[in-house]
Tab-separated table of C-alpha atoms in Angstrom:
chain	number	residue	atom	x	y	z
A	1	UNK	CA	128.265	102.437	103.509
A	2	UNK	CA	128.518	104.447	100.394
A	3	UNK	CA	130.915	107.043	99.535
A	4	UNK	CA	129.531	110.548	100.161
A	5	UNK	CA	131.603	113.256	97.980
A	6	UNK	CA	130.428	116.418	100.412
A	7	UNK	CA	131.511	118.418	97.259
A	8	UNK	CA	128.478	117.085	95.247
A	9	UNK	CA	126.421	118.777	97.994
A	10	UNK	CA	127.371	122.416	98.419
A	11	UNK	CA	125.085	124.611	98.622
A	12	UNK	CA	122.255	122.219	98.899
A	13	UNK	CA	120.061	121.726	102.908
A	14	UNK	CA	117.120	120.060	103.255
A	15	UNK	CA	114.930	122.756	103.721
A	16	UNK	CA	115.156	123.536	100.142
A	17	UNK	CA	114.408	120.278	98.552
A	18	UNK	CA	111.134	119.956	101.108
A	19	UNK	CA	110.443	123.734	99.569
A	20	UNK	CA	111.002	122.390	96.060
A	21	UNK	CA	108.704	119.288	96.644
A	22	UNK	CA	105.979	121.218	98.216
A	23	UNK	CA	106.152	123.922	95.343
A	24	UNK	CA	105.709	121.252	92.629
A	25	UNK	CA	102.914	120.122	94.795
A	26	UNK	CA	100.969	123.449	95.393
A	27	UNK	CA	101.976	124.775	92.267
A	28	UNK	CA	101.773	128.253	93.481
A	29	UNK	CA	104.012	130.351	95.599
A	30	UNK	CA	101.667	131.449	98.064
A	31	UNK	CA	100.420	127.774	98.844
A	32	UNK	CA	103.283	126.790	99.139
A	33	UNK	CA	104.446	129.526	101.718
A	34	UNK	CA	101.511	128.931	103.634
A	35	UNK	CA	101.921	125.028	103.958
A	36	UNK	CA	105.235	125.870	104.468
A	37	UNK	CA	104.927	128.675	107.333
A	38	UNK	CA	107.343	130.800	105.484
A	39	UNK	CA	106.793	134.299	103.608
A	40	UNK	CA	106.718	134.377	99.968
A	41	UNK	CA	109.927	135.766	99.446
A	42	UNK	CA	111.614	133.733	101.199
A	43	UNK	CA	109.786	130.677	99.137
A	44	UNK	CA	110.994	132.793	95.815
A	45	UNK	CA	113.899	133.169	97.517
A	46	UNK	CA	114.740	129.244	97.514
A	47	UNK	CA	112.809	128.853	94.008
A	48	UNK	CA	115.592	130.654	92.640
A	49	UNK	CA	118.210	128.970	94.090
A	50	UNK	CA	116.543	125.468	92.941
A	51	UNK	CA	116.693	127.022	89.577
A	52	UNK	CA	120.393	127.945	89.738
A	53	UNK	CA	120.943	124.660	91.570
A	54	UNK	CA	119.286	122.451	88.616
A	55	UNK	CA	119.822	124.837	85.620
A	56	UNK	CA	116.018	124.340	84.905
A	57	UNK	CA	113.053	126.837	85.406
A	58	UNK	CA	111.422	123.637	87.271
A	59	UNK	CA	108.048	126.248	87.298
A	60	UNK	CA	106.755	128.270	84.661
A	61	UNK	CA	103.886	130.601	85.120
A	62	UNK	CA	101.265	130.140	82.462
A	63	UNK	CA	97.662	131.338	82.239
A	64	UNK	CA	96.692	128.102	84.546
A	65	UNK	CA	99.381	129.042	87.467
A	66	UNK	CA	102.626	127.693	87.734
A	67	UNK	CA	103.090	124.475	86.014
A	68	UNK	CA	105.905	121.906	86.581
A	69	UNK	CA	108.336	121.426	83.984
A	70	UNK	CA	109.544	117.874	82.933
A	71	UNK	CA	112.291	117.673	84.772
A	72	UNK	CA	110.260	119.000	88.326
A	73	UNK	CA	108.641	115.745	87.698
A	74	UNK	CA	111.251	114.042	87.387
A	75	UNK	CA	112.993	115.380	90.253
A	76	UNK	CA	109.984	115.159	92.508
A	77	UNK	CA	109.388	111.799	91.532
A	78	UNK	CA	113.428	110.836	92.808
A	79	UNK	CA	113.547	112.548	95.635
A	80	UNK	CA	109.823	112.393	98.025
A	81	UNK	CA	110.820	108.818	98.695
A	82	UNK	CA	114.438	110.015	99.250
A	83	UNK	CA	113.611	112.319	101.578
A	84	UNK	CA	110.615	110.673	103.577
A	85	UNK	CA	113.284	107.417	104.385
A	86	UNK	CA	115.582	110.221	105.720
A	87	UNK	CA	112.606	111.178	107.764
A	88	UNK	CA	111.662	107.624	108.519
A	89	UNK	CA	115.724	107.204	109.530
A	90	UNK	CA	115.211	110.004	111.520
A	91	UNK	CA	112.427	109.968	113.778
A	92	UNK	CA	111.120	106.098	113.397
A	93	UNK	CA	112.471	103.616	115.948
A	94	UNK	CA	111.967	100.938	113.173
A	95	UNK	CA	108.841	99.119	113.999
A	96	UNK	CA	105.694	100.681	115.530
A	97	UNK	CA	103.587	98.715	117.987
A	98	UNK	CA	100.194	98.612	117.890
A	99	UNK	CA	99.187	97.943	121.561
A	100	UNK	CA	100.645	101.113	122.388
A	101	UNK	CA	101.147	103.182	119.002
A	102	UNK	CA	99.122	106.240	118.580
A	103	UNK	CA	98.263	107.110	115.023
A	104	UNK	CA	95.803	108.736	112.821
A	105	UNK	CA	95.205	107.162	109.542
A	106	UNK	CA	93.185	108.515	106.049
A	107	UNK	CA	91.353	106.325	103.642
A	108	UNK	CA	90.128	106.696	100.940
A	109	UNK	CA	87.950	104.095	99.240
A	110	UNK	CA	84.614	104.127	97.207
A	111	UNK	CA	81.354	103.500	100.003
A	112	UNK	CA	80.758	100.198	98.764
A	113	UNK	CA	84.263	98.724	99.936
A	114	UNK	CA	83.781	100.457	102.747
A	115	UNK	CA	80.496	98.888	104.139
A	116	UNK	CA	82.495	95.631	102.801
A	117	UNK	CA	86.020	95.401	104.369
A	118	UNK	CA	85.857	98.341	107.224
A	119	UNK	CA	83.404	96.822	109.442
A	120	UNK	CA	86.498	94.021	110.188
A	121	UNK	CA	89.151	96.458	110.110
A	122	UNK	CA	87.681	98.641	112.183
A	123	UNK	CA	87.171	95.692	115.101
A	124	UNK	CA	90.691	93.752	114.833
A	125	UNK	CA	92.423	97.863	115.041
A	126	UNK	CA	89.746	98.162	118.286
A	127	UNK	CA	91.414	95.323	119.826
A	128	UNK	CA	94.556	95.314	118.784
A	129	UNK	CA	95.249	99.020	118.400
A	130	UNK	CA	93.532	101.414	121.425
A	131	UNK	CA	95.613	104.080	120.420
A	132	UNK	CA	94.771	104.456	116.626
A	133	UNK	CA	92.240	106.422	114.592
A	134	UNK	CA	90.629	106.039	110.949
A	135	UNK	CA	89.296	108.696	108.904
A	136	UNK	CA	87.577	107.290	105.566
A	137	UNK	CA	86.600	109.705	102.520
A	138	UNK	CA	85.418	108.891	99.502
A	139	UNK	CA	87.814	108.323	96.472
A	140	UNK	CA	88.413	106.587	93.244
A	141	UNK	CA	90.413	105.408	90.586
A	142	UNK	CA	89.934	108.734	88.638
A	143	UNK	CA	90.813	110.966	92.102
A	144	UNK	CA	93.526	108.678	94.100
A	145	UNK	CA	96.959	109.547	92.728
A	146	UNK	CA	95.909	113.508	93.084
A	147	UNK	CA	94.970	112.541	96.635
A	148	UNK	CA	98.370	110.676	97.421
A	149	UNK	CA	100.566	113.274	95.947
A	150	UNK	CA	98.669	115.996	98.088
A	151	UNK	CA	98.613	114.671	101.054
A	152	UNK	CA	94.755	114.351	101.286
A	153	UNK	CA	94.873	110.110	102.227
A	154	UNK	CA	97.607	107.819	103.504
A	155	UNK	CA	96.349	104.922	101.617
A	156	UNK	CA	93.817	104.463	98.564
A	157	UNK	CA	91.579	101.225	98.370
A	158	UNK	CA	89.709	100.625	95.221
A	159	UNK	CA	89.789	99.093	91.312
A	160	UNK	CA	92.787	101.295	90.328
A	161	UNK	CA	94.929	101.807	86.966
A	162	UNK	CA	98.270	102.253	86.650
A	163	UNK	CA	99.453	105.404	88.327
A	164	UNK	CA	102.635	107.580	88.514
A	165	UNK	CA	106.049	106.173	89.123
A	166	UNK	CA	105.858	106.811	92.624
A	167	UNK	CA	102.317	105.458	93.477
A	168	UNK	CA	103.013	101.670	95.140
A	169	UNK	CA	100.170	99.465	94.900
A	170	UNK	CA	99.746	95.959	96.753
A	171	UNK	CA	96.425	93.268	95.715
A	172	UNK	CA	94.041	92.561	97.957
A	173	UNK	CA	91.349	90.187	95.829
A	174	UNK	CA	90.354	89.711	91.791
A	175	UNK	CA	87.008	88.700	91.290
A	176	UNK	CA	84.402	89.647	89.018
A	177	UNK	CA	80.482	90.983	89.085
A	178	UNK	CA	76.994	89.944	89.570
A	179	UNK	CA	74.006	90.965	88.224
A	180	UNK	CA	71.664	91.619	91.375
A	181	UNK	CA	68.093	92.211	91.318
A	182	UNK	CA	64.751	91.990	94.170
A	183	UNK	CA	63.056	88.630	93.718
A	184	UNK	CA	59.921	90.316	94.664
A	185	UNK	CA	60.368	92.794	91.092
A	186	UNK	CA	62.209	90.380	88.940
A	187	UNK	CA	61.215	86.903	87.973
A	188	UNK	CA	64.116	84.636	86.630
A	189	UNK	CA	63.544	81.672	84.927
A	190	UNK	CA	63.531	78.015	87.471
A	191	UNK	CA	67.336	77.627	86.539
A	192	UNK	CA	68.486	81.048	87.735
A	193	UNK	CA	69.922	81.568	84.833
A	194	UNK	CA	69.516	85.150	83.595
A	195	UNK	CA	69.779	85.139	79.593
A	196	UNK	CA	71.085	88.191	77.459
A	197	UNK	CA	67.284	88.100	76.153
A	198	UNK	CA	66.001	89.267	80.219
A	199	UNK	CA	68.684	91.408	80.435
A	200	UNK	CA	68.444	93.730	77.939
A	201	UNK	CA	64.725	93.571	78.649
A	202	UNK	CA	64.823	94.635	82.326
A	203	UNK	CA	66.528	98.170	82.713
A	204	UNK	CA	69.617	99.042	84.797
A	205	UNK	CA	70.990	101.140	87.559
A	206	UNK	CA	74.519	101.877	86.578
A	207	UNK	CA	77.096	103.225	89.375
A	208	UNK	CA	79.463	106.076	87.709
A	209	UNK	CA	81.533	108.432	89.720
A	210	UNK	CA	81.494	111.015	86.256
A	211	UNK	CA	77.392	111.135	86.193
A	212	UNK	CA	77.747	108.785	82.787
A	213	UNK	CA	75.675	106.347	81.697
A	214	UNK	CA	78.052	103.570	80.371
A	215	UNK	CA	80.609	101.345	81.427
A	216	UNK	CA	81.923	97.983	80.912
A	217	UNK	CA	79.017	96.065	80.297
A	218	UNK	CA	78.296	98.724	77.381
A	219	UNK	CA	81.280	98.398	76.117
A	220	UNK	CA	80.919	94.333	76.222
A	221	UNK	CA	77.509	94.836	74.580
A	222	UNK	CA	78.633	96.658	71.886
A	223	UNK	CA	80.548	94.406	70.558
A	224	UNK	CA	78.122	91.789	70.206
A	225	UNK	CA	75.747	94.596	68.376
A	226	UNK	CA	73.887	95.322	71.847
A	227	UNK	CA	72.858	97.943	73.857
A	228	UNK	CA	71.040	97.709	77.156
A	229	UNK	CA	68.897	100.784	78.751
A	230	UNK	CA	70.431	102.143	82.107
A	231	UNK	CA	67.293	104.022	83.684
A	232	UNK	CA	69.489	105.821	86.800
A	233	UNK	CA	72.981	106.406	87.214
A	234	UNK	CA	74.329	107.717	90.787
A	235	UNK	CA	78.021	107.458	92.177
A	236	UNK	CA	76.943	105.268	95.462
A	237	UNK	CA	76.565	101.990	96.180
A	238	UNK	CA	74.545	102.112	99.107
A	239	UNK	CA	71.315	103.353	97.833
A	240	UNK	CA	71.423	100.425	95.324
A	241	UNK	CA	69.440	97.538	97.283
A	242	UNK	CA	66.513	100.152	98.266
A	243	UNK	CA	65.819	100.937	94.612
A	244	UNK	CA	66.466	97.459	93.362
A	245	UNK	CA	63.863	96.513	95.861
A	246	UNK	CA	61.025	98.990	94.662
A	247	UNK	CA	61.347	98.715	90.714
A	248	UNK	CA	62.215	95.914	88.417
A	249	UNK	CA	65.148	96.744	87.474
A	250	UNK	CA	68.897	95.086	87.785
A	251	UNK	CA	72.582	96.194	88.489
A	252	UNK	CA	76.116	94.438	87.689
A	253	UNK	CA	77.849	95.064	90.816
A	254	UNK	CA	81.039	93.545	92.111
A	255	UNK	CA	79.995	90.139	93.171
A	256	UNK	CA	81.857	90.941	96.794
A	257	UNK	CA	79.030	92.717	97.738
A	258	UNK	CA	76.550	89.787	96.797
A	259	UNK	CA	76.672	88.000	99.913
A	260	UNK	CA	75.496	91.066	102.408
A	261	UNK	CA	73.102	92.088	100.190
A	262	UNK	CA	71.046	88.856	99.869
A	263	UNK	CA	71.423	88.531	103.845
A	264	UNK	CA	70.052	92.183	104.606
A	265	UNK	CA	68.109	93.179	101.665
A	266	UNK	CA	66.416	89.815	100.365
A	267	UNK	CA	68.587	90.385	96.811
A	268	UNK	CA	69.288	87.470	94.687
A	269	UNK	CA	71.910	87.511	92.400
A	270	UNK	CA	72.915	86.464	88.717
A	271	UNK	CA	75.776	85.425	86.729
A	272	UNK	CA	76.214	88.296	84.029
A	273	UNK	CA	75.144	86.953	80.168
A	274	UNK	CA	78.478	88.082	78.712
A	275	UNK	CA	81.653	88.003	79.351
A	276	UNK	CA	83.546	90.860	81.810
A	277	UNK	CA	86.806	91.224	82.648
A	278	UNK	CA	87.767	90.774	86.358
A	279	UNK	CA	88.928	93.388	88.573
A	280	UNK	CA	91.346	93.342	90.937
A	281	UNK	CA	91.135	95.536	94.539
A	282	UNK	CA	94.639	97.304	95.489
A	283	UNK	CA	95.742	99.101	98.056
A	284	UNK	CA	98.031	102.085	97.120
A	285	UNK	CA	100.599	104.436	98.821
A	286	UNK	CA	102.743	107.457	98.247
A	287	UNK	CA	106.508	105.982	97.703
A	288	UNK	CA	107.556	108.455	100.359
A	289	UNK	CA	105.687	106.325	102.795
A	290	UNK	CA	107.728	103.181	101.920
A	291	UNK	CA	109.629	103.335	105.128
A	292	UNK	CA	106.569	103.823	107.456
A	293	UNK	CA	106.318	101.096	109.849
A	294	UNK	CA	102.733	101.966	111.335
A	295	UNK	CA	101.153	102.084	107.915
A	296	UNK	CA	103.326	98.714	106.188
A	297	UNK	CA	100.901	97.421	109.754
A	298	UNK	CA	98.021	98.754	108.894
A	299	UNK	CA	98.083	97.559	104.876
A	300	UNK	CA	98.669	93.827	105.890
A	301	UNK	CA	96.108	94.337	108.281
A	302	UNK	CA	94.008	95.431	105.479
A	303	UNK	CA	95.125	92.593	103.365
A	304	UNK	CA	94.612	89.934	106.258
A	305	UNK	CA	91.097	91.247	106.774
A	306	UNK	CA	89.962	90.851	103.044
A	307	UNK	CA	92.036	87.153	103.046
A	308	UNK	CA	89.251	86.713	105.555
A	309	UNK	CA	86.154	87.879	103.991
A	310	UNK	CA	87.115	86.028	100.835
A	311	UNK	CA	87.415	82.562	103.003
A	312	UNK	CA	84.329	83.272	104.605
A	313	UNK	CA	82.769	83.596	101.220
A	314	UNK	CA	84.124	80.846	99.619
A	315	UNK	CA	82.826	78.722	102.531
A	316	UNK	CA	79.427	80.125	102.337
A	317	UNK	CA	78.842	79.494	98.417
A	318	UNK	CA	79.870	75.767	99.164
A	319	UNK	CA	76.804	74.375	100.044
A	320	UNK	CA	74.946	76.373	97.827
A	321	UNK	CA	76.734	75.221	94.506
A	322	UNK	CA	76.507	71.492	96.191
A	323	UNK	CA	72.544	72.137	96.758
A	324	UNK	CA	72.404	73.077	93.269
A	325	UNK	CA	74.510	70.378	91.642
């Protein structure tokens, strides 16, 4: 066991560092005192002994609100995992079972990994897990580490960048994209292959979560002196096949989704003409839910269930390539 000094801690209880983390969070004294159940006062009350505590302002009222000085950061970032394993210490048992756990979880994810990896989660947490709930909204890259450090999802499941020091990510799958298109509106060439000729050609529907209208493959076209002509631009996935399947048009989608939408929606799909990087699918967490048993089950149960979908995949594209050979 370490050596605890019990000078080094005068005048310091836990309430106030939970008031201090929740102020950086809310950046306002009001929120704060209101997530906190507290009165104002007494949340200016502990702001000012935080100040004396640290000799730092830690918040600074500007035009914006209150806004975090450098070393709030950098005392938030130290101590929300700090304080949630003292929580974890204190009210986990140190595993959580699943048969008879009761829990509420909140995802967030983009739709389109949704209607691909929830539909198996969702069934192995029915059977293994009577006693726990999931709540899915919809996130991304540009909206998961605000999410996180407010409290608004447990986990994050998406293409994601890197984040703050305390965001924890985990891989589930890198792959890369298809172009899909409706047989029925788009007429390949006998080899399938679709050439950078067709593809600038045929125009695009283009997923963006801004309301832009360029991405990747525009930025992979430009530099070989191309540009293509995206015709609609929405933020979901899901309304994809039914326009794809009325217009001759085409989408580069992540090729994941490839396999359900040729079984449902008659879609056929095509390697891209140029070159894009892969992506790689993460899971990520708040730090200060490092020592949570019931959600460390519920990310390898995540990560088991995608293991599975990319076997079952694989297998399926096997006799295809070999049919093709």
């Amino acid at each position: 066991m370490s050596h605890i000094i019990e000078r080094d801690f005068r005048g310091v209880d836990l309430n106030l560092l939970v008031s201090f983390l929740v102020l950086v969070r809310e950046r306002s004294v009001s929120r704060a005192a209101a997530k906190l159940f507290l009165g104002q006062p007494a949340v200016s009350g502990a702001l000012a002994r935080l100040r004396e505590l640290t000799g730092d302002e830690l918040l600074v009222r500007t035009a914006r609100g209150m806004v975090p000085t450098p070393r709030a950061l950098a005392l938030a970032d130290q101590l929300a995992p700090a304080l949630e394993s003292v929580r974890g210490a204190l009210t986990e048992s140190g595993g959580f079972d699943p048969s008879r756990g009761e829990r509420s979880f909140r995802l967030g994810m983009p739709d389109w990994m949704e209607a691909w990896l929830m539909p198996g989660v969702l069934a192995e947490v029915a059977q293994q897990a009577p006693g726990v709930r999931l709540a899915v909204r919809a996130s991304d890259r540009s909206r998961a580490s605000r999410m996180l450090e407010a409290g608004e999802m447990d986990l994050g499941l998406s293409v994601f960048d890197p984040g703050p020091a305390w965001q924890r990510m985990a891989a589930l799958a890198t792959r890369n994209y298809r172009c899909v298109y409706h047989p029925d509106q788009v007429k390949l060439p006998l080899s399938g292959r679709l050439t950078l000729a067709h593809f600038l050609r045929l125009p695009h529907l283009f997923i963006s979560y801004q309301g832009d209208f360029e991405g990747q493959v525009d930025t992979a076209l430009a530099a070989l002196g191309a540009q293509r002509r995206v015709l609609y631009s929405t933020p979901h996935f899901g309304s994809l096949p039914g326009l794809l399947a009325r217009l001759p048009v085409v989408a580069t989608v992540p090729e994941l989704l490839v396999p359900g939408w040729r079984q449902r929606f008659g879609l056929q799909a095509a390697a891209p003409p140029l070159k894009l990087p892969d992506y790689t699918l993460s899971c990520v967490w708040h730090a200060r839910h490092d020592g949570d048993p019931a959600l460390r089950w519920l990310r390898e149960l995540l990560q088991r269930s995608a293991a599975a979908l990319l076997d079952a995949a694989a297998a399926s594209a096997a006799p295809r390539r070999r049919a093709r050979a």
